[in-house]
Coordinates of C-alpha atoms in Angstrom, one line a residue:
M118 CA 88.6 50.0 111.8
H119 CA 85.6 52.9 111.9
P120 CA 85.1 54.5 114.6
V121 CA 81.2 53.5 114.7
D122 CA 82.4 50.6 113.4
A123 CA 84.7 50.2 116.9
Q124 CA 82.2 51.8 119.3
M125 CA 79.1 49.3 118.4
L126 CA 81.9 46.4 119.5
E127 CA 82.7 47.7 122.4
Q128 CA 78.2 48.1 123.3
L129 CA 78.3 44.9 122.1
G130 CA 81.3 43.9 124.6
A131 CA 79.4 45.5 127.5
I132 CA 76.3 43.5 127.0
V133 CA 78.1 40.1 126.8
A134 CA 80.7 40.6 129.9
V135 CA 76.8 40.9 131.5
V136 CA 74.6 38.9 129.9
D137 CA 77.1 36.1 129.3
P138 CA 80.2 36.5 130.6
V139 CA 83.5 34.3 130.1
P140 CA 84.3 31.8 132.9
A141 CA 87.6 32.8 135.1
E142 CA 88.3 29.3 135.4
L143 CA 88.9 29.0 131.3
V144 CA 90.5 32.8 130.9
E145 CA 93.3 31.1 133.1
M146 CA 93.1 27.8 131.2
G147 CA 93.6 29.6 127.8
R148 CA 96.7 31.4 129.4
Q149 CA 98.2 28.4 130.9
L150 CA 97.9 27.1 127.5
F151 CA 99.3 29.9 125.1
A152 CA 102.2 29.7 127.7
F153 CA 103.8 26.4 126.9
R154 CA 103.2 27.7 122.9
D155 CA 107.1 27.2 123.1
P156 CA 108.0 23.7 124.1
D157 CA 111.9 24.9 124.6
A158 CA 110.7 27.1 127.5
A159 CA 111.2 26.7 131.3
L160 CA 108.3 28.2 133.0
L161 CA 109.9 30.6 136.1
E162 CA 107.8 30.1 138.8
A163 CA 105.8 33.6 140.3
V164 CA 106.5 34.7 143.6
V165 CA 103.9 36.2 145.7
V166 CA 105.5 38.3 148.3
D167 CA 102.5 38.9 150.5
H168 CA 102.0 42.9 151.6
P169 CA 99.3 43.4 154.2
G170 CA 96.7 46.7 153.5
D171 CA 95.8 45.6 150.6
G172 CA 93.3 43.1 151.7
D173 CA 93.3 40.6 154.5
E174 CA 95.7 42.2 156.8
A175 CA 97.2 39.2 158.5
T176 CA 98.4 37.1 155.2
G177 CA 97.8 40.4 152.8
S178 CA 96.2 39.8 148.8
G179 CA 98.9 37.6 146.8
A180 CA 98.0 40.4 143.9
P181 CA 101.3 41.9 142.6
V182 CA 102.3 44.4 144.7
L183 CA 101.0 48.2 143.2
L184 CA 103.3 51.2 143.8
A185 CA 103.1 54.5 143.0
V186 CA 106.1 55.4 141.3
R187 CA 108.2 58.1 139.3
S188 CA 105.9 58.5 136.2
G189 CA 102.3 58.9 138.0
W190 CA 101.4 55.4 136.1
P191 CA 100.5 52.9 138.6
S192 CA 102.9 49.8 138.3
R193 CA 103.0 46.5 139.2
M194 CA 106.0 44.7 140.7
H195 CA 106.3 40.0 140.0
F196 CA 109.4 38.6 141.5
F197 CA 110.0 34.8 139.3
E198 CA 112.8 32.4 140.2
F199 CA 114.1 29.6 138.3
E200 CA 117.1 27.2 139.2
E201 CA 120.1 29.3 140.7
V202 CA 118.8 33.1 139.5
S203 CA 115.9 35.2 140.5
L204 CA 114.2 37.6 137.7
D205 CA 112.6 40.9 139.1
I206 CA 110.1 43.4 136.6
E207 CA 108.3 46.4 137.2
L208 CA 105.4 46.5 134.6
T209 CA 104.9 50.5 134.0
V210 CA 100.7 50.8 132.6
G211 CA 100.3 54.0 130.6
D212 CA 98.4 55.3 128.3
A213 CA 98.9 53.4 124.7
F214 CA 102.3 51.5 126.2
C215 CA 104.0 50.8 128.9
A216 CA 107.8 50.2 130.0
V217 CA 109.7 47.2 132.1
L218 CA 112.0 48.0 134.2
G219 CA 114.1 44.6 135.9
A220 CA 116.7 43.0 137.5
V221 CA 117.9 39.5 136.9
T222 CA 120.7 38.3 140.0
T223 CA 122.2 34.8 141.3
V224 CA 121.2 33.2 144.7
T225 CA 124.4 33.1 145.7
G226 CA 125.2 36.6 144.8
E227 CA 127.9 36.7 141.9
A228 CA 127.4 39.5 139.2
V229 CA 125.3 37.8 136.1
P230 CA 127.5 36.2 133.9
T231 CA 128.8 38.8 130.6
G232 CA 126.2 38.1 127.4
W233 CA 123.3 37.8 128.9
S234 CA 120.0 39.2 127.3
V235 CA 116.4 39.4 128.3
V236 CA 113.8 38.7 125.5
L237 CA 110.9 40.5 125.9
E238 CA 108.4 38.5 124.0
T239 CA 104.3 40.5 123.0
T240 CA 101.9 38.0 120.9
S241 CA 102.9 40.2 117.9
A242 CA 106.7 41.3 118.0
S243 CA 109.5 40.0 120.3
Y244 CA 112.7 42.4 122.0
T245 CA 116.2 41.6 123.2
C246 CA 117.9 43.8 125.6
A247 CA 121.4 43.2 127.1
V248 CA 121.7 42.7 131.0
G249 CA 124.0 44.6 131.9
E250 CA 126.8 44.2 134.6
D251 CA 124.5 45.1 137.7
G252 CA 122.0 42.7 136.5
R253 CA 120.0 45.2 135.7
F254 CA 117.8 46.1 131.6
A255 CA 114.9 48.1 130.7
F256 CA 112.6 48.3 128.4
E257 CA 110.7 51.0 127.2
R258 CA 107.1 52.1 124.8
V259 CA 106.4 48.3 124.8
P260 CA 102.5 48.0 123.4
L261 CA 99.4 47.3 125.1
G262 CA 98.8 43.9 125.7
M263 CA 99.8 40.5 126.6
V264 CA 103.4 40.2 127.2
R265 CA 106.2 37.2 128.4
L266 CA 109.5 37.4 129.7
H267 CA 112.6 34.6 128.2
L268 CA 115.8 35.3 130.2
D269 CA 119.0 33.6 127.2
R270 CA 121.6 32.3 129.0
G271 CA 123.5 31.1 126.1
E272 CA 121.5 27.3 126.3
D273 CA 119.1 25.1 125.3
T274 CA 116.6 25.6 128.3
R275 CA 115.7 29.2 128.6
P276 CA 113.6 30.1 131.9
T277 CA 109.5 31.7 130.5
S278 CA 107.7 34.0 132.8
P279 CA 104.3 33.1 132.2
W280 CA 102.0 35.9 130.3
L281 CA 101.5 39.5 131.7
D282 CA 98.6 41.2 131.4
A283 CA 99.7 44.6 130.4
R284 CA 97.2 46.8 130.2

């Protein structure tokens, strides 16, 4: 796209955002509908971690936990559960790419079976990473945008996270 066209689209977007913004409910409904385009996916349940100091002191804000990490880029922690499995991820967003570090654990604390993998899906591609013996996995240089994770356990049902905004 030509830089002049990109600038004009940015200016028009700013005007529309003020004059006629998209209702938050409509955006959320669209994300939820997009999340269920894979009928074999079983949606992971997001776990809310309250952290006083970022909003209401009594209850916490319920927003993703923000961390200052070694890279200097802001990171968000997300926690998901499905049946006997927990999926914890750290999403670090940079200028052009993001990184996803994570761990898969079982409720019983047993080691994750060999052969499990995590699939990171974007709106245009997917990436697969084997889960290590310690349950950890990592994705580097993931394009910015919407992402979600699938846990491939070699079964028909694949626990799947909701779409996350990695921008």
